[in-house]
Amino acid sequence: EGPEIRKAFRTQDKGWMIFSADYSQIELRIMAHLSGDTALKESFEKGEDIHASTASSIYGVPLDDVLPEMRRMAKIVNFGVMYGAGPYRLSQEFGIPVKEADTIIGAYFARYSGIKSFVNETLEKARDNKFVTTMLGRKRFCHDIDNSNQRIRMAVERAIINHPIQGTAAEMIKLAMIAIEKKMRSEKFKAKMILQIHDELLFEVPQDELDDLKGVVVEEMENALPLHVPVVV
């Protein structure tokens, strides 16, 4: 339904276009950078479909035999496990027994052992320091990490893993926006940057500026905050 809803939007000026640019799987790329996980980094360096690659691993089938449903489930696992979803949560998401969900998580961490280490080390540091930071140093305090209430404690743990990743993604796109704005001013673009939605930027642009704007936006977004894996827009 998303693309259909988007068709309702129009530019202010006739003959202009709405131009959209978004980061490809930026949170997983930041996870690859922060965790240093060999398999995840290798997948991005090879330009593989990361969800298909995960599906191939957890279902034990060749990449070419990954079905759309397997890829969809692997995508949920990639994001869910990364943010601390346990067997019960995954079993609810997939409608499968908890034991089967536990097997999937085990297979996931067997492939991406660096992510498991990153999660454990991040939680350990948070327990010692009572805060976690993004790549650029923004802190999220977590005084409830030792709370005796398991529900509260687990929610805090999920937020602790989430912060360095989503917080860094937010920093990256803000740096890109500043750089793009400067370039648009110095090169006297008529185009306007109108909206940021998570990992996506929207512009209104006259057709004759489209190619030039695209070049500026892609370059500044991809180079805003370099990682140890390729950043793709």
mmCIF file with all atom_site columns, N, CA and C in Angstrom, residues 41-92:
data_model
loop_
_atom_site.group_PDB
_atom_site.id
_atom_site.type_symbol
_atom_site.label_atom_id
_atom_site.label_alt_id
_atom_site.label_comp_id
_atom_site.label_asym_id
_atom_site.label_entity_id
_atom_site.label_seq_id
_atom_site.pdbx_PDB_ins_code
_atom_site.Cartn_x
_atom_site.Cartn_y
_atom_site.Cartn_z
_atom_site.occupancy
_atom_site.B_iso_or_equiv
_atom_site.pdbx_formal_charge
_atom_site.auth_seq_id
_atom_site.auth_comp_id
_atom_site.auth_asym_id
_atom_site.auth_atom_id
_atom_site.pdbx_PDB_model_num
ATOM 1   N N  . LYS A 1 41 ? 30.430 -9.034  7.469  1.00 0.00 ? 41 LYS A N  1
ATOM 2   C CA . LYS A 1 41 ? 31.265 -8.120  6.681  1.00 0.00 ? 41 LYS A CA 1
ATOM 3   C C  . LYS A 1 41 ? 31.503 -8.674  5.273  1.00 0.00 ? 41 LYS A C  1
ATOM 4   N N  . GLU A 1 42 ? 31.784 -9.968  5.220  1.00 0.00 ? 42 GLU A N  1
ATOM 5   C CA . GLU A 1 42 ? 32.061 -10.624 3.931  1.00 0.00 ? 42 GLU A CA 1
ATOM 6   C C  . GLU A 1 42 ? 30.851 -10.533 2.994  1.00 0.00 ? 42 GLU A C  1
ATOM 7   N N  . SER A 1 43 ? 29.652 -10.741 3.547  1.00 0.00 ? 43 SER A N  1
ATOM 8   C CA . SER A 1 43 ? 28.429 -10.663 2.739  1.00 0.00 ? 43 SER A CA 1
ATOM 9   C C  . SER A 1 43 ? 28.267 -9.273  2.130  1.00 0.00 ? 43 SER A C  1
ATOM 10  N N  . PHE A 1 44 ? 28.518 -8.244  2.935  1.00 0.00 ? 44 PHE A N  1
ATOM 11  C CA . PHE A 1 44 ? 28.380 -6.874  2.426  1.00 0.00 ? 44 PHE A CA 1
ATOM 12  C C  . PHE A 1 44 ? 29.474 -6.542  1.414  1.00 0.00 ? 44 PHE A C  1
ATOM 13  N N  . GLU A 1 45 ? 30.686 -7.005  1.680  1.00 0.00 ? 45 GLU A N  1
ATOM 14  C CA . GLU A 1 45 ? 31.788 -6.735  0.742  1.00 0.00 ? 45 GLU A CA 1
ATOM 15  C C  . GLU A 1 45 ? 31.542 -7.398  -0.615 1.00 0.00 ? 45 GLU A C  1
ATOM 16  N N  . LYS A 1 46 ? 30.881 -8.562  -0.595 1.00 0.00 ? 46 LYS A N  1
ATOM 17  C CA . LYS A 1 46 ? 30.571 -9.268  -1.846 1.00 0.00 ? 46 LYS A CA 1
ATOM 18  C C  . LYS A 1 46 ? 29.307 -8.726  -2.513 1.00 0.00 ? 46 LYS A C  1
ATOM 19  N N  . GLY A 1 47 ? 28.589 -7.848  -1.802 1.00 0.00 ? 47 GLY A N  1
ATOM 20  C CA . GLY A 1 47 ? 27.345 -7.303  -2.352 1.00 0.00 ? 47 GLY A CA 1
ATOM 21  C C  . GLY A 1 47 ? 26.218 -8.321  -2.372 1.00 0.00 ? 47 GLY A C  1
ATOM 22  N N  . GLU A 1 48 ? 26.261 -9.295  -1.440 1.00 0.00 ? 48 GLU A N  1
ATOM 23  C CA . GLU A 1 48 ? 25.219 -10.321 -1.396 1.00 0.00 ? 48 GLU A CA 1
ATOM 24  C C  . GLU A 1 48 ? 23.923 -9.762  -0.814 1.00 0.00 ? 48 GLU A C  1
ATOM 25  N N  . ASP A 1 49 ? 22.825 -10.429 -1.116 1.00 0.00 ? 49 ASP A N  1
ATOM 26  C CA . ASP A 1 49 ? 21.543 -10.152 -0.458 1.00 0.00 ? 49 ASP A CA 1
ATOM 27  C C  . ASP A 1 49 ? 21.654 -10.743 0.948  1.00 0.00 ? 49 ASP A C  1
ATOM 28  N N  . ILE A 1 50 ? 21.776 -9.873  1.945  1.00 0.00 ? 50 ILE A N  1
ATOM 29  C CA . ILE A 1 50 ? 22.097 -10.320 3.307  1.00 0.00 ? 50 ILE A CA 1
ATOM 30  C C  . ILE A 1 50 ? 21.009 -11.220 3.895  1.00 0.00 ? 50 ILE A C  1
ATOM 31  N N  . HIS A 1 51 ? 19.738 -10.936 3.573  1.00 0.00 ? 51 HIS A N  1
ATOM 32  C CA . HIS A 1 51 ? 18.649 -11.753 4.130  1.00 0.00 ? 51 HIS A CA 1
ATOM 33  C C  . HIS A 1 51 ? 18.623 -13.134 3.484  1.00 0.00 ? 51 HIS A C  1
ATOM 34  N N  . ALA A 1 52 ? 18.885 -13.178 2.176  1.00 0.00 ? 52 ALA A N  1
ATOM 35  C CA . ALA A 1 52 ? 18.961 -14.472 1.485  1.00 0.00 ? 52 ALA A CA 1
ATOM 36  C C  . ALA A 1 52 ? 20.137 -15.280 2.018  1.00 0.00 ? 52 ALA A C  1
ATOM 37  N N  . SER A 1 53 ? 21.246 -14.597 2.275  1.00 0.00 ? 53 SER A N  1
ATOM 38  C CA . SER A 1 53 ? 22.449 -15.246 2.801  1.00 0.00 ? 53 SER A CA 1
ATOM 39  C C  . SER A 1 53 ? 22.179 -15.853 4.185  1.00 0.00 ? 53 SER A C  1
ATOM 40  N N  . THR A 1 54 ? 21.475 -15.087 5.032  1.00 0.00 ? 54 THR A N  1
ATOM 41  C CA . THR A 1 54 ? 21.110 -15.593 6.364  1.00 0.00 ? 54 THR A CA 1
ATOM 42  C C  . THR A 1 54 ? 20.166 -16.781 6.240  1.00 0.00 ? 54 THR A C  1
ATOM 43  N N  . ALA A 1 55 ? 19.192 -16.677 5.335  1.00 0.00 ? 55 ALA A N  1
ATOM 44  C CA . ALA A 1 55 ? 18.235 -17.772 5.128  1.00 0.00 ? 55 ALA A CA 1
ATOM 45  C C  . ALA A 1 55 ? 18.958 -19.042 4.693  1.00 0.00 ? 55 ALA A C  1
ATOM 46  N N  . SER A 1 56 ? 19.911 -18.881 3.776  1.00 0.00 ? 56 SER A N  1
ATOM 47  C CA . SER A 1 56 ? 20.689 -20.022 3.284  1.00 0.00 ? 56 SER A CA 1
ATOM 48  C C  . SER A 1 56 ? 21.381 -20.726 4.445  1.00 0.00 ? 56 SER A C  1
ATOM 49  N N  . SER A 1 57 ? 21.899 -19.918 5.372  1.00 0.00 ? 57 SER A N  1
ATOM 50  C CA . SER A 1 57 ? 22.640 -20.475 6.496  1.00 0.00 ? 57 SER A CA 1
ATOM 51  C C  . SER A 1 57 ? 21.730 -21.156 7.520  1.00 0.00 ? 57 SER A C  1
ATOM 52  N N  . ILE A 1 58 ? 20.648 -20.466 7.914  1.00 0.00 ? 58 ILE A N  1
ATOM 53  C CA . ILE A 1 58 ? 19.834 -21.035 9.005  1.00 0.00 ? 58 ILE A CA 1
ATOM 54  C C  . ILE A 1 58 ? 18.952 -22.189 8.537  1.00 0.00 ? 58 ILE A C  1
ATOM 55  N N  . TYR A 1 59 ? 18.629 -22.233 7.228  1.00 0.00 ? 59 TYR A N  1
ATOM 56  C CA . TYR A 1 59 ? 17.825 -23.346 6.707  1.00 0.00 ? 59 TYR A CA 1
ATOM 57  C C  . TYR A 1 59 ? 18.683 -24.431 6.061  1.00 0.00 ? 59 TYR A C  1
ATOM 58  N N  . GLY A 1 60 ? 19.994 -24.150 5.923  1.00 0.00 ? 60 GLY A N  1
ATOM 59  C CA . GLY A 1 60 ? 20.909 -25.146 5.381  1.00 0.00 ? 60 GLY A CA 1
ATOM 60  C C  . GLY A 1 60 ? 20.653 -25.490 3.929  1.00 0.00 ? 60 GLY A C  1
ATOM 61  N N  . VAL A 1 61 ? 20.304 -24.459 3.132  1.00 0.00 ? 61 VAL A N  1
ATOM 62  C CA . VAL A 1 61 ? 20.074 -24.688 1.695  1.00 0.00 ? 61 VAL A CA 1
ATOM 63  C C  . VAL A 1 61 ? 20.997 -23.771 0.883  1.00 0.00 ? 61 VAL A C  1
ATOM 64  N N  . PRO A 1 62 ? 21.344 -24.138 -0.369 1.00 0.00 ? 62 PRO A N  1
ATOM 65  C CA . PRO A 1 62 ? 22.158 -23.248 -1.200 1.00 0.00 ? 62 PRO A CA 1
ATOM 66  C C  . PRO A 1 62 ? 21.430 -21.918 -1.448 1.00 0.00 ? 62 PRO A C  1
ATOM 67  N N  . LEU A 1 63 ? 22.211 -20.865 -1.673 1.00 0.00 ? 63 LEU A N  1
ATOM 68  C CA . LEU A 1 63 ? 21.674 -19.518 -1.897 1.00 0.00 ? 63 LEU A CA 1
ATOM 69  C C  . LEU A 1 63 ? 20.597 -19.500 -2.987 1.00 0.00 ? 63 LEU A C  1
ATOM 70  N N  . ASP A 1 64 ? 20.825 -20.254 -4.059 1.00 0.00 ? 64 ASP A N  1
ATOM 71  C CA . ASP A 1 64 ? 19.883 -20.278 -5.191 1.00 0.00 ? 64 ASP A CA 1
ATOM 72  C C  . ASP A 1 64 ? 18.554 -20.948 -4.846 1.00 0.00 ? 64 ASP A C  1
ATOM 73  N N  . ASP A 1 65 ? 18.530 -21.726 -3.758 1.00 0.00 ? 65 ASP A N  1
ATOM 74  C CA . ASP A 1 65 ? 17.303 -22.455 -3.386 1.00 0.00 ? 65 ASP A CA 1
ATOM 75  C C  . ASP A 1 65 ? 16.505 -21.755 -2.287 1.00 0.00 ? 65 ASP A C  1
ATOM 76  N N  . VAL A 1 66 ? 16.940 -20.537 -1.921 1.00 0.00 ? 66 VAL A N  1
ATOM 77  C CA . VAL A 1 66 ? 16.220 -19.788 -0.879 1.00 0.00 ? 66 VAL A CA 1
ATOM 78  C C  . VAL A 1 66 ? 14.883 -19.297 -1.443 1.00 0.00 ? 66 VAL A C  1
ATOM 79  N N  . LEU A 1 67 ? 13.786 -19.675 -0.776 1.00 0.00 ? 67 LEU A N  1
ATOM 80  C CA . LEU A 1 67 ? 12.440 -19.271 -1.206 1.00 0.00 ? 67 LEU A CA 1
ATOM 81  C C  . LEU A 1 67 ? 12.095 -17.908 -0.605 1.00 0.00 ? 67 LEU A C  1
ATOM 82  N N  . PRO A 1 68 ? 11.173 -17.149 -1.230 1.00 0.00 ? 68 PRO A N  1
ATOM 83  C CA . PRO A 1 68 ? 10.785 -15.832 -0.703 1.00 0.00 ? 68 PRO A CA 1
ATOM 84  C C  . PRO A 1 68 ? 10.359 -15.876 0.764  1.00 0.00 ? 68 PRO A C  1
ATOM 85  N N  . GLU A 1 69 ? 9.634  -16.942 1.149  1.00 0.00 ? 69 GLU A N  1
ATOM 86  C CA . GLU A 1 69 ? 9.176  -17.063 2.535  1.00 0.00 ? 69 GLU A CA 1
ATOM 87  C C  . GLU A 1 69 ? 10.356 -17.258 3.493  1.00 0.00 ? 69 GLU A C  1
ATOM 88  N N  . MET A 1 70 ? 11.364 -18.024 3.049  1.00 0.00 ? 70 MET A N  1
ATOM 89  C CA . MET A 1 70 ? 12.582 -18.211 3.863  1.00 0.00 ? 70 MET A CA 1
ATOM 90  C C  . MET A 1 70 ? 13.290 -16.866 4.051  1.00 0.00 ? 70 MET A C  1
ATOM 91  N N  . ARG A 1 71 ? 13.370 -16.090 2.967  1.00 0.00 ? 71 ARG A N  1
ATOM 92  C CA . ARG A 1 71 ? 14.051 -14.783 3.026  1.00 0.00 ? 71 ARG A CA 1
ATOM 93  C C  . ARG A 1 71 ? 13.300 -13.848 3.973  1.00 0.00 ? 71 ARG A C  1
ATOM 94  N N  . ARG A 1 72 ? 11.959 -13.883 3.891  1.00 0.00 ? 72 ARG A N  1
ATOM 95  C CA . ARG A 1 72 ? 11.150 -13.014 4.761  1.00 0.00 ? 72 ARG A CA 1
ATOM 96  C C  . ARG A 1 72 ? 11.402 -13.354 6.232  1.00 0.00 ? 72 ARG A C  1
ATOM 97  N N  . MET A 1 73 ? 11.450 -14.648 6.531  1.00 0.00 ? 73 MET A N  1
ATOM 98  C CA . MET A 1 73 ? 11.691 -15.067 7.916  1.00 0.00 ? 73 MET A CA 1
ATOM 99  C C  . MET A 1 73 ? 13.106 -14.693 8.352  1.00 0.00 ? 73 MET A C  1
ATOM 100 N N  . ALA A 1 74 ? 14.070 -14.842 7.434  1.00 0.00 ? 74 ALA A N  1
ATOM 101 C CA . ALA A 1 74 ? 15.459 -14.488 7.755  1.00 0.00 ? 74 ALA A CA 1
ATOM 102 C C  . ALA A 1 74 ? 15.589 -12.996 8.038  1.00 0.00 ? 74 ALA A C  1
ATOM 103 N N  . LYS A 1 75 ? 14.807 -12.190 7.325  1.00 0.00 ? 75 LYS A N  1
ATOM 104 C CA . LYS A 1 75 ? 14.830 -10.732 7.540  1.00 0.00 ? 75 LYS A CA 1
ATOM 105 C C  . LYS A 1 75 ? 14.352 -10.410 8.957  1.00 0.00 ? 75 LYS A C  1
ATOM 106 N N  . ILE A 1 76 ? 13.270 -11.080 9.377  1.00 0.00 ? 76 ILE A N  1
ATOM 107 C CA . ILE A 1 76 ? 12.766 -10.873 10.745 1.00 0.00 ? 76 ILE A CA 1
ATOM 108 C C  . ILE A 1 76 ? 13.811 -11.307 11.761 1.00 0.00 ? 76 ILE A C  1
ATOM 109 N N  . VAL A 1 77 ? 14.468 -12.438 11.468 1.00 0.00 ? 77 VAL A N  1
ATOM 110 C CA . VAL A 1 77 ? 15.512 -12.945 12.377 1.00 0.00 ? 77 VAL A CA 1
ATOM 111 C C  . VAL A 1 77 ? 16.675 -11.953 12.436 1.00 0.00 ? 77 VAL A C  1
ATOM 112 N N  . ASN A 1 78 ? 17.121 -11.460 11.273 1.00 0.00 ? 78 ASN A N  1
ATOM 113 C CA . ASN A 1 78 ? 18.248 -10.519 11.232 1.00 0.00 ? 78 ASN A CA 1
ATOM 114 C C  . ASN A 1 78 ? 18.002 -9.318  12.140 1.00 0.00 ? 78 ASN A C  1
ATOM 115 N N  . PHE A 1 79 ? 16.815 -8.738  12.043 1.00 0.00 ? 79 PHE A N  1
ATOM 116 C CA . PHE A 1 79 ? 16.532 -7.547  12.851 1.00 0.00 ? 79 PHE A CA 1
ATOM 117 C C  . PHE A 1 79 ? 16.109 -7.907  14.265 1.00 0.00 ? 79 PHE A C  1
ATOM 118 N N  . GLY A 1 80 ? 15.323 -8.983  14.392 1.00 0.00 ? 80 GLY A N  1
ATOM 119 C CA . GLY A 1 80 ? 14.827 -9.363  15.709 1.00 0.00 ? 80 GLY A CA 1
ATOM 120 C C  . GLY A 1 80 ? 15.935 -9.803  16.650 1.00 0.00 ? 80 GLY A C  1
ATOM 121 N N  . VAL A 1 81 ? 16.760 -10.733 16.198 1.00 0.00 ? 81 VAL A N  1
ATOM 122 C CA . VAL A 1 81 ? 17.837 -11.260 17.045 1.00 0.00 ? 81 VAL A CA 1
ATOM 123 C C  . VAL A 1 81 ? 18.851 -10.161 17.353 1.00 0.00 ? 81 VAL A C  1
ATOM 124 N N  . MET A 1 82 ? 19.089 -9.312  16.351 1.00 0.00 ? 82 MET A N  1
ATOM 125 C CA . MET A 1 82 ? 20.045 -8.220  16.540 1.00 0.00 ? 82 MET A CA 1
ATOM 126 C C  . MET A 1 82 ? 19.614 -7.304  17.694 1.00 0.00 ? 82 MET A C  1
ATOM 127 N N  . TYR A 1 83 ? 18.302 -7.174  17.870 1.00 0.00 ? 83 TYR A N  1
ATOM 128 C CA . TYR A 1 83 ? 17.794 -6.301  18.934 1.00 0.00 ? 83 TYR A CA 1
ATOM 129 C C  . TYR A 1 83 ? 17.273 -7.070  20.138 1.00 0.00 ? 83 TYR A C  1
ATOM 130 N N  . GLY A 1 84 ? 17.725 -8.312  20.271 1.00 0.00 ? 84 GLY A N  1
ATOM 131 C CA . GLY A 1 84 ? 17.482 -9.031  21.513 1.00 0.00 ? 84 GLY A CA 1
ATOM 132 C C  . GLY A 1 84 ? 16.186 -9.809  21.592 1.00 0.00 ? 84 GLY A C  1
ATOM 133 N N  . ALA A 1 85 ? 15.544 -10.093 20.444 1.00 0.00 ? 85 ALA A N  1
ATOM 134 C CA . ALA A 1 85 ? 14.326 -10.922 20.488 1.00 0.00 ? 85 ALA A CA 1
ATOM 135 C C  . ALA A 1 85 ? 14.716 -12.361 20.816 1.00 0.00 ? 85 ALA A C  1
ATOM 136 N N  . GLY A 1 86 ? 14.050 -12.929 21.804 1.00 0.00 ? 86 GLY A N  1
ATOM 137 C CA . GLY A 1 86 ? 14.349 -14.300 22.214 1.00 0.00 ? 86 GLY A CA 1
ATOM 138 C C  . GLY A 1 86 ? 13.470 -15.311 21.496 1.00 0.00 ? 86 GLY A C  1
ATOM 139 N N  . PRO A 1 87 ? 13.618 -16.600 21.855 1.00 0.00 ? 87 PRO A N  1
ATOM 140 C CA . PRO A 1 87 ? 12.851 -17.672 21.215 1.00 0.00 ? 87 PRO A CA 1
ATOM 141 C C  . PRO A 1 87 ? 11.337 -17.458 21.289 1.00 0.00 ? 87 PRO A C  1
ATOM 142 N N  . TYR A 1 88 ? 10.839 -16.971 22.442 1.00 0.00 ? 88 TYR A N  1
ATOM 143 C CA . TYR A 1 88 ? 9.391  -16.796 22.593 1.00 0.00 ? 88 TYR A CA 1
ATOM 144 C C  . TYR A 1 88 ? 8.876  -15.755 21.597 1.00 0.00 ? 88 TYR A C  1
ATOM 145 N N  . ARG A 1 89 ? 9.585  -14.626 21.509 1.00 0.00 ? 89 ARG A N  1
ATOM 146 C CA . ARG A 1 89 ? 9.170  -13.539 20.595 1.00 0.00 ? 89 ARG A CA 1
ATOM 147 C C  . ARG A 1 89 ? 9.174  -14.036 19.139 1.00 0.00 ? 89 ARG A C  1
ATOM 148 N N  . LEU A 1 90 ? 10.219 -14.751 18.761 1.00 0.00 ? 90 LEU A N  1
ATOM 149 C CA . LEU A 1 90 ? 10.292 -15.255 17.388 1.00 0.00 ? 90 LEU A CA 1
ATOM 150 C C  . LEU A 1 90 ? 9.210  -16.303 17.123 1.00 0.00 ? 90 LEU A C  1
ATOM 151 N N  . SER A 1 91 ? 8.923  -17.128 18.136 1.00 0.00 ? 91 SER A N  1
ATOM 152 C CA . SER A 1 91 ? 7.891  -18.151 17.952 1.00 0.00 ? 91 SER A CA 1
ATOM 153 C C  . SER A 1 91 ? 6.531  -17.493 17.709 1.00 0.00 ? 91 SER A C  1
ATOM 154 N N  . GLN A 1 92 ? 6.279  -16.376 18.410 1.00 0.00 ? 92 GLN A N  1
ATOM 155 C CA . GLN A 1 92 ? 5.032  -15.629 18.207 1.00 0.00 ? 92 GLN A CA 1
ATOM 156 C C  . GLN A 1 92 ? 4.984  -15.026 16.805 1.00 0.00 ? 92 GLN A C  1
#
